[in-house]
Amino acid sequence: MFPMPGWQVVLGEVLAPVAILAAVQWLLLVVGVLLFPNRLDQHSISVVLRGSVALGAAIVLPFVDFTALLIPNAAVLFFPAWFQLGKEGPRGFEATGQRLILMFGQLFILVLSLAPATAVFAVVFLVGSRFLPQAAMVLAGSVAVAVVLAVEVAIGLKLLGGVFERFDLSKEISDLQ
């Protein structure tokens, strides 16, 4: 095996699930656009606006998936003792509480990581909507969000790659036995 930097190992670990999730989400976006009604209550929704929202979501969702999948991988690297290796792992009230803490922690980190991208979208959309149509600003805001999330993912890959390079699995396994 060729020596690989840690960030490439982390990228390889996360890339396959991201690709599968993105493909399923894109398929669901197509179904959603086709099945979405032209009128909602008393408001008419144009095909252009529906298409731009779907295209914007198609641009952003893979980066959201990547961010969401980096978080549990980071949790494994930072808290390896909290994860069971097999079916004979800990059970009971304590293990359930530990999993709940981990889940809420991951959700909090995901919301925290999406906050800058949300702020960028709001600024781009609100400022640009005065000059351009909403459909164009949805796409422009989505591209801006994708750039922000791509930077966050790149930083996360670099940081987790460094942690992965320092991680010694043989020490962790011997500590558990």
Coordinates of N, CA and C in Angstrom, one line a residue:
M1 N 0.9 -1.2 0.0 CA 0.0 0.0 0.0 C 0.9 1.2 0.0
F2 N 0.6 2.2 -0.8 CA 1.3 3.4 -0.8 C 1.0 4.3 0.4
P3 N 2.0 4.9 0.9 CA 1.7 5.8 2.0 C 0.8 6.9 1.6
M4 N -0.3 7.1 2.3 CA -1.3 8.2 2.0 C -1.4 9.1 3.1
P5 N -1.5 10.4 2.8 CA -1.8 11.4 3.9 C -3.1 11.1 4.6
G6 N -3.2 11.5 5.8 CA -4.5 11.2 6.6 C -5.7 11.8 6.0
W7 N -5.6 13.0 5.4 CA -6.8 13.6 4.8 C -7.3 12.8 3.7
Q8 N -6.5 12.1 2.9 CA -6.9 11.3 1.8 C -7.7 10.1 2.3
V9 N -7.2 9.5 3.4 CA -7.9 8.4 4.0 C -9.3 8.8 4.5
V10 N -9.4 9.9 5.2 CA -10.7 10.4 5.6 C -11.6 10.8 4.5
L11 N -11.0 11.4 3.4 CA -11.8 11.7 2.2 C -12.4 10.4 1.6
G12 N -11.5 9.3 1.5 CA -12.0 8.1 0.9 C -13.0 7.4 1.8
E13 N -12.9 7.6 3.1 CA -13.9 7.0 4.0 C -15.3 7.6 3.9
V14 N -15.3 8.9 3.6 CA -16.6 9.6 3.6 C -17.2 9.8 2.1
L15 N -16.3 9.7 1.1 CA -16.8 10.0 -0.2 C -17.8 9.0 -0.8
A16 N -17.7 7.8 -0.5 CA -18.7 6.8 -1.0 C -20.1 7.0 -0.5
P17 N -20.3 7.2 0.9 CA -21.6 7.5 1.4 C -22.2 8.8 0.9
V18 N -21.3 9.8 0.7 CA -21.7 11.1 0.2 C -22.3 10.9 -1.2
A19 N -21.6 10.2 -2.0 CA -22.0 10.0 -3.4 C -23.3 9.3 -3.5
I20 N -23.5 8.3 -2.7 CA -24.8 7.5 -2.6 C -25.9 8.4 -2.2
L21 N -25.7 9.2 -1.1 CA -26.7 10.1 -0.5 C -27.1 11.1 -1.6
A22 N -26.1 11.7 -2.2 CA -26.3 12.8 -3.2 C -27.1 12.2 -4.4
A23 N -26.8 11.0 -4.8 CA -27.6 10.5 -5.9 C -29.1 10.2 -5.6
V24 N -29.3 9.7 -4.4 CA -30.7 9.5 -3.9 C -31.4 10.9 -3.8
Q25 N -30.7 11.8 -3.2 CA -31.3 13.2 -3.0 C -31.6 13.8 -4.3
W26 N -30.7 13.7 -5.3 CA -31.0 14.3 -6.6 C -32.2 13.6 -7.3
L27 N -32.3 12.3 -7.1 CA -33.5 11.6 -7.7 C -34.8 12.1 -7.0
L28 N -34.7 12.3 -5.7 CA -35.9 12.8 -4.9 C -36.2 14.2 -5.3
L29 N -35.2 15.0 -5.6 CA -35.4 16.4 -6.1 C -36.2 16.4 -7.4
V30 N -35.8 15.5 -8.3 CA -36.5 15.4 -9.6 C -38.0 15.0 -9.4
V31 N -38.2 14.0 -8.5 CA -39.6 13.6 -8.2 C -40.3 14.8 -7.6
G32 N -39.7 15.5 -6.7 CA -40.4 16.6 -6.0 C -40.7 17.7 -6.9
V33 N -39.9 18.0 -7.8 CA -40.2 19.1 -8.8 C -41.3 18.7 -9.7
L34 N -41.3 17.4 -10.1 CA -42.4 16.9 -11.0 C -43.7 16.9 -10.3
L35 N -43.7 16.5 -9.0 CA -45.0 16.4 -8.3 C -45.5 17.6 -7.5
F36 N -44.6 18.6 -7.4 CA -45.0 19.8 -6.7 C -46.1 20.6 -7.4
P37 N -47.1 21.0 -6.7 CA -48.3 21.7 -7.4 C -47.9 23.1 -7.9
N38 N -48.6 23.5 -9.0 CA -48.3 24.8 -9.6 C -48.9 25.9 -8.7
R39 N -49.9 25.6 -7.9 CA -50.5 26.6 -7.0 C -50.5 26.1 -5.6
L40 N -50.1 26.9 -4.7 CA -50.1 26.6 -3.2 C -51.0 27.6 -2.5
D41 N -52.1 27.2 -2.0 CA -53.1 28.1 -1.5 C -53.5 29.1 -2.6
Q42 N -53.2 30.4 -2.4 CA -53.6 31.4 -3.4 C -52.4 31.9 -4.2
H43 N -51.2 31.2 -4.0 CA -50.0 31.7 -4.6 C -49.6 30.8 -5.8
S44 N -49.2 31.4 -6.9 CA -48.7 30.6 -8.0 C -47.2 30.5 -7.9
I45 N -46.7 29.3 -8.1 CA -45.3 29.1 -8.1 C -44.8 28.7 -9.5
S46 N -43.9 29.5 -10.0 CA -43.5 29.3 -11.4 C -42.6 28.1 -11.5
V47 N -42.5 27.5 -12.7 CA -41.7 26.4 -13.0 C -40.2 26.8 -12.9
V48 N -39.9 28.1 -13.2 CA -38.5 28.6 -13.1 C -38.1 28.6 -11.7
L49 N -38.9 29.1 -10.8 CA -38.6 29.2 -9.4 C -38.4 27.8 -8.8
R50 N -39.4 26.9 -9.1 CA -39.2 25.5 -8.6 C -37.9 24.9 -9.1
G51 N -37.6 25.1 -10.4 CA -36.4 24.5 -11.0 C -35.1 25.1 -10.3
S52 N -35.2 26.4 -10.0 CA -34.0 27.0 -9.4 C -33.8 26.6 -8.0
V53 N -34.9 26.4 -7.3 CA -34.8 25.9 -5.9 C -34.3 24.4 -5.9
A54 N -34.7 23.6 -6.9 CA -34.3 22.3 -7.0 C -32.8 22.2 -7.4
L55 N -32.4 23.1 -8.3 CA -31.0 23.1 -8.8 C -30.1 23.6 -7.6
G56 N -30.6 24.6 -6.9 CA -29.8 25.1 -5.8 C -29.7 24.0 -4.7
A57 N -30.7 23.3 -4.4 CA -30.6 22.2 -3.5 C -29.7 21.1 -4.0
A58 N -29.7 20.8 -5.3 CA -28.8 19.9 -5.8 C -27.3 20.3 -5.7
I59 N -27.1 21.6 -5.8 CA -25.7 22.1 -5.6 C -25.3 22.0 -4.1
V60 N -26.2 22.3 -3.2 CA -25.8 22.4 -1.8 C -25.8 21.1 -1.1
L61 N -26.7 20.2 -1.4 CA -26.9 18.9 -0.6 C -25.7 18.1 -0.5
P62 N -24.9 17.9 -1.6 CA -23.7 17.0 -1.4 C -22.7 17.6 -0.3
F63 N -22.6 18.9 -0.2 CA -21.7 19.5 0.7 C -22.3 19.4 2.2
V64 N -23.6 19.5 2.3 CA -24.3 19.2 3.6 C -24.1 17.8 4.0
D65 N -24.2 16.9 3.1 CA -24.0 15.4 3.3 C -22.5 15.2 3.8
F66 N -21.6 15.9 3.1 CA -20.2 15.7 3.5 C -19.9 16.2 4.9
T67 N -20.5 17.4 5.2 CA -20.4 18.0 6.5 C -21.0 17.0 7.6
A68 N -22.2 16.5 7.3 CA -22.9 15.7 8.2 C -22.1 14.4 8.5
L69 N -21.4 13.9 7.4 CA -20.7 12.6 7.6 C -19.3 12.8 8.2
L70 N -18.8 14.0 8.1 CA -17.5 14.2 8.7 C -17.6 14.3 10.2
I71 N -18.7 14.7 10.7 CA -18.9 14.9 12.2 C -18.9 13.5 12.9
P72 N -19.6 12.5 12.5 CA -19.4 11.2 13.2 C -18.0 10.6 13.1
N73 N -17.4 10.8 11.9 CA -16.0 10.3 11.7 C -15.1 11.1 12.7
A74 N -15.3 12.3 12.9 CA -14.5 13.1 13.8 C -14.8 12.6 15.2
A75 N -16.0 12.3 15.5 CA -16.3 11.8 16.9 C -15.6 10.5 17.1
V76 N -15.5 9.6 16.2 CA -14.8 8.3 16.3 C -13.3 8.6 16.6
L77 N -12.7 9.5 15.9 CA -11.3 9.8 16.0 C -11.0 10.5 17.4
F78 N -11.9 11.4 17.8 CA -11.7 12.1 19.1 C -12.1 11.3 20.3
F79 N -13.1 10.5 20.2 CA -13.6 9.7 21.3 C -13.7 8.2 20.9
P80 N -12.6 7.6 20.7 CA -12.7 6.2 20.2 C -13.3 5.2 21.2
A81 N -13.1 5.5 22.5 CA -13.7 4.6 23.5 C -15.2 4.6 23.6
W82 N -15.8 5.6 23.0 CA -17.3 5.8 23.1 C -18.0 4.9 22.0
F83 N -17.2 4.3 21.1 CA -17.8 3.5 20.1 C -17.6 2.0 20.3
Q84 N -18.6 1.2 20.1 CA -18.4 -0.2 20.3 C -17.9 -0.8 19.0
L85 N -17.0 -1.8 19.2 CA -16.4 -2.5 18.0 C -17.2 -3.6 17.5
G86 N -18.1 -4.2 18.3 CA -18.9 -5.3 17.8 C -20.3 -5.4 18.5
K87 N -20.9 -6.5 18.4 CA -22.2 -6.6 19.1 C -22.1 -6.9 20.6
E88 N -20.9 -7.2 21.0 CA -20.7 -7.5 22.4 C -20.4 -6.3 23.2
G89 N -20.6 -5.1 22.6 CA -20.3 -3.8 23.3 C -21.2 -3.6 24.5
P90 N -21.0 -2.4 25.1 CA -21.8 -2.1 26.3 C -23.3 -1.9 26.0
R91 N -24.2 -2.3 26.9 CA -25.6 -2.1 26.7 C -26.2 -1.5 28.0
G92 N -27.4 -1.1 28.0 CA -28.0 -0.6 29.2 C -28.2 0.9 29.2
F93 N -28.6 1.3 30.3 CA -29.0 2.8 30.5 C -27.8 3.7 30.2
E94 N -26.6 3.3 30.7 CA -25.4 4.1 30.5 C -25.0 4.3 29.1
A95 N -25.1 3.2 28.4 CA -24.8 3.2 26.9 C -25.8 4.0 26.1
T96 N -27.1 3.9 26.5 CA -28.1 4.7 25.9 C -27.9 6.2 26.1
G97 N -27.5 6.6 27.4 CA -27.2 8.0 27.7 C -26.0 8.5 26.9
Q98 N -25.0 7.6 26.8 CA -23.8 8.0 26.1 C -24.1 8.2 24.6
R99 N -25.0 7.4 24.0 CA -25.4 7.6 22.6 C -26.2 8.8 22.4
L100 N -27.1 9.1 23.4 CA -27.9 10.3 23.3 C -27.0 11.6 23.4
I101 N -26.0 11.6 24.3 CA -25.1 12.7 24.4 C -24.3 12.9 23.1
L102 N -23.9 11.8 22.5 CA -23.1 11.8 21.2 C -24.0 12.4 20.1
M103 N -25.3 11.9 20.1 CA -26.2 12.3 19.0 C -26.5 13.8 19.1
F104 N -26.8 14.3 20.3 CA -27.1 15.7 20.5 C -25.8 16.6 20.2
G105 N -24.7 16.1 20.6 CA -23.4 16.8 20.3 C -23.2 16.9 18.8
Q106 N -23.4 15.8 18.0 CA -23.3 15.8 16.6 C -24.3 16.7 15.9
L107 N -25.5 16.7 16.4 CA -26.5 17.7 15.9 C -26.2 19.1 16.2
F108 N -25.7 19.4 17.3 CA -25.2 20.8 17.7 C -24.1 21.2 16.8
I109 N -23.1 20.3 16.5 CA -22.0 20.7 15.7 C -22.5 20.9 14.2
L110 N -23.4 20.1 13.8 CA -23.9 20.2 12.4 C -24.6 21.6 12.3
V111 N -25.5 22.0 13.2 CA -26.1 23.3 13.2 C -25.1 24.4 13.2
L112 N -24.1 24.2 14.1 CA -23.1 25.2 14.2 C -22.3 25.4 12.9
S113 N -22.0 24.3 12.2 CA -21.3 24.4 11.0 C -22.1 24.9 9.8
L114 N -23.4 24.7 9.9 CA -24.3 25.3 8.8 C -24.7 26.7 9.0
A115 N -24.4 27.3 10.2 CA -24.8 28.7 10.5 C -24.1 29.7 9.6
P116 N -22.8 29.6 9.4 CA -22.1 30.6 8.4 C -22.7 30.5 7.0
A117 N -22.9 29.3 6.5 CA -23.5 29.1 5.2 C -24.9 29.7 5.1
T118 N -25.7 29.6 6.1 CA -27.0 30.1 6.2 C -26.9 31.7 6.1
A119 N -26.0 32.2 6.9 CA -25.9 33.7 6.9 C -25.4 34.2 5.6
V120 N -24.5 33.5 4.9 CA -24.1 33.9 3.6 C -25.2 33.8 2.6
F121 N -26.0 32.8 2.6 CA -27.2 32.7 1.7 C -28.1 33.9 2.0
A122 N -28.4 34.2 3.2 CA -29.4 35.2 3.6 C -28.9 36.6 3.0
V123 N -27.6 36.9 3.2 CA -27.0 38.1 2.7 C -27.1 38.2 1.2
V124 N -26.6 37.1 0.5 CA -26.7 37.1 -1.0 C -28.1 37.2 -1.5
F125 N -29.0 36.5 -0.9 CA -30.4 36.5 -1.4 C -31.1 37.8 -1.2
L126 N -30.9 38.3 0.1 CA -31.6 39.6 0.4 C -31.1 40.8 -0.4
V127 N -29.8 40.9 -0.5 CA -29.1 42.0 -1.2 C -29.4 41.8 -2.7
G128 N -29.3 40.7 -3.2 CA -29.4 40.5 -4.7 C -30.8 40.5 -5.2
S129 N -31.8 40.2 -4.3 CA -33.2 40.2 -4.7 C -33.7 41.6 -5.1
R130 N -33.0 42.6 -4.7 CA -33.4 44.0 -5.1 C -33.1 44.2 -6.5
F131 N -32.1 43.5 -7.1 CA -31.7 43.8 -8.4 C -32.0 42.7 -9.5
L132 N -32.1 41.4 -9.0 CA -32.3 40.3 -9.9 C -33.5 39.5 -9.5
P133 N -34.0 38.7 -10.3 CA -35.2 37.8 -10.0 C -34.8 36.9 -8.8
Q134 N -35.9 36.4 -8.1 CA -35.7 35.5 -7.0 C -35.0 34.2 -7.5
A135 N -35.4 33.7 -8.6 CA -34.9 32.4 -9.1 C -33.3 32.5 -9.3
A136 N -32.9 33.6 -9.8 CA -31.4 33.8 -10.0 C -30.7 34.0 -8.7
M137 N -31.4 34.6 -7.7 CA -30.7 34.8 -6.4 C -30.7 33.5 -5.6
V138 N -31.7 32.6 -5.8 CA -31.6 31.3 -5.2 C -30.4 30.6 -5.6
L139 N -30.2 30.6 -7.0 CA -29.0 29.9 -7.5 C -27.7 30.6 -7.0
A140 N -27.6 31.9 -7.0 CA -26.4 32.6 -6.6 C -26.2 32.3 -5.1
G141 N -27.2 32.3 -4.3 CA -27.1 32.0 -2.9 C -26.6 30.6 -2.7
S142 N -27.1 29.7 -3.5 CA -26.8 28.3 -3.3 C -25.3 28.0 -3.7
V143 N -24.8 28.7 -4.7 CA -23.4 28.6 -5.0 C -22.5 29.2 -3.9
A144 N -23.0 30.3 -3.3 CA -22.2 30.9 -2.2 C -22.2 29.9 -1.0
V145 N -23.3 29.3 -0.7 CA -23.4 28.3 0.3 C -22.5 27.1 0.1
A146 N -22.5 26.7 -1.2 CA -21.6 25.5 -1.6 C -20.2 25.9 -1.4
V147 N -19.8 27.1 -1.7 CA -18.4 27.5 -1.5 C -18.0 27.6 0.0
V148 N -18.9 28.1 0.8 CA -18.6 28.2 2.3 C -18.5 26.8 2.8
L149 N -19.5 25.9 2.4 CA -19.4 24.5 2.9 C -18.2 23.7 2.4
A150 N -17.8 24.0 1.2 CA -16.6 23.4 0.6 C -15.4 23.8 1.4
V151 N -15.3 25.0 1.8 CA -14.1 25.5 2.6 C -14.2 24.8 4.0
E152 N -15.4 24.7 4.6 CA -15.5 24.0 5.9 C -15.1 22.6 5.8
V153 N -15.5 21.9 4.7 CA -15.2 20.5 4.5 C -13.7 20.3 4.3
A154 N -13.1 21.2 3.5 CA -11.6 21.2 3.3 C -10.9 21.3 4.6
I155 N -11.3 22.3 5.4 CA -10.7 22.5 6.7 C -10.9 21.2 7.6
G156 N -12.1 20.7 7.6 CA -12.4 19.5 8.4 C -11.5 18.3 7.9
L157 N -11.4 18.1 6.6 CA -10.6 17.0 6.1 C -9.1 17.2 6.5
K158 N -8.6 18.4 6.4 CA -7.2 18.6 6.8 C -7.0 18.4 8.3
L159 N -7.9 18.9 9.2 CA -7.8 18.6 10.6 C -8.0 17.2 11.0
L160 N -9.0 16.5 10.4 CA -9.2 15.1 10.7 C -8.1 14.2 10.2
G161 N -7.5 14.6 9.0 CA -6.4 13.9 8.5 C -5.2 13.9 9.4
G162 N -4.9 15.1 10.1 CA -3.9 15.2 11.0 C -4.1 14.3 12.3
V163 N -5.4 14.3 12.7 CA -5.7 13.5 13.9 C -5.6 12.0 13.5
F164 N -6.0 11.6 12.3 CA -5.9 10.2 11.8 C -4.5 9.8 11.8
E165 N -3.6 10.7 11.3 CA -2.2 10.3 11.2 C -1.6 10.0 12.6
R166 N -2.0 10.7 13.6 CA -1.5 10.5 15.0 C -2.2 9.3 15.7
F167 N -3.3 8.8 15.1 CA -4.1 7.8 15.8 C -3.4 6.4 15.6
D168 N -3.3 5.7 16.7 CA -2.7 4.4 16.8 C -3.7 3.4 17.2
L169 N -4.3 2.7 16.2 CA -5.3 1.7 16.4 C -4.9 0.6 17.3
S170 N -3.6 0.2 17.1 CA -3.2 -1.0 18.0 C -3.2 -0.6 19.4
K171 N -2.9 0.6 19.8 CA -2.9 1.1 21.2 C -4.4 1.1 21.7
E172 N -5.3 1.5 20.9 CA -6.7 1.5 21.3 C -7.2 0.1 21.5
I173 N -6.9 -0.8 20.7 CA -7.4 -2.2 20.8 C -6.8 -2.8 22.0
S174 N -5.5 -2.6 22.3 CA -4.9 -3.2 23.4 C -5.4 -2.6 24.7
D175 N -5.8 -1.3 24.7 CA -6.4 -0.7 25.9 C -7.8 -1.3 26.2
L176 N -8.5 -1.8 25.2 CA -9.8 -2.3 25.4 C -9.8 -3.7 26.0
Q177 N -8.7 -4.5 25.7 CA -8.6 -5.9 26.1 C -8.2 -6.0 27.5

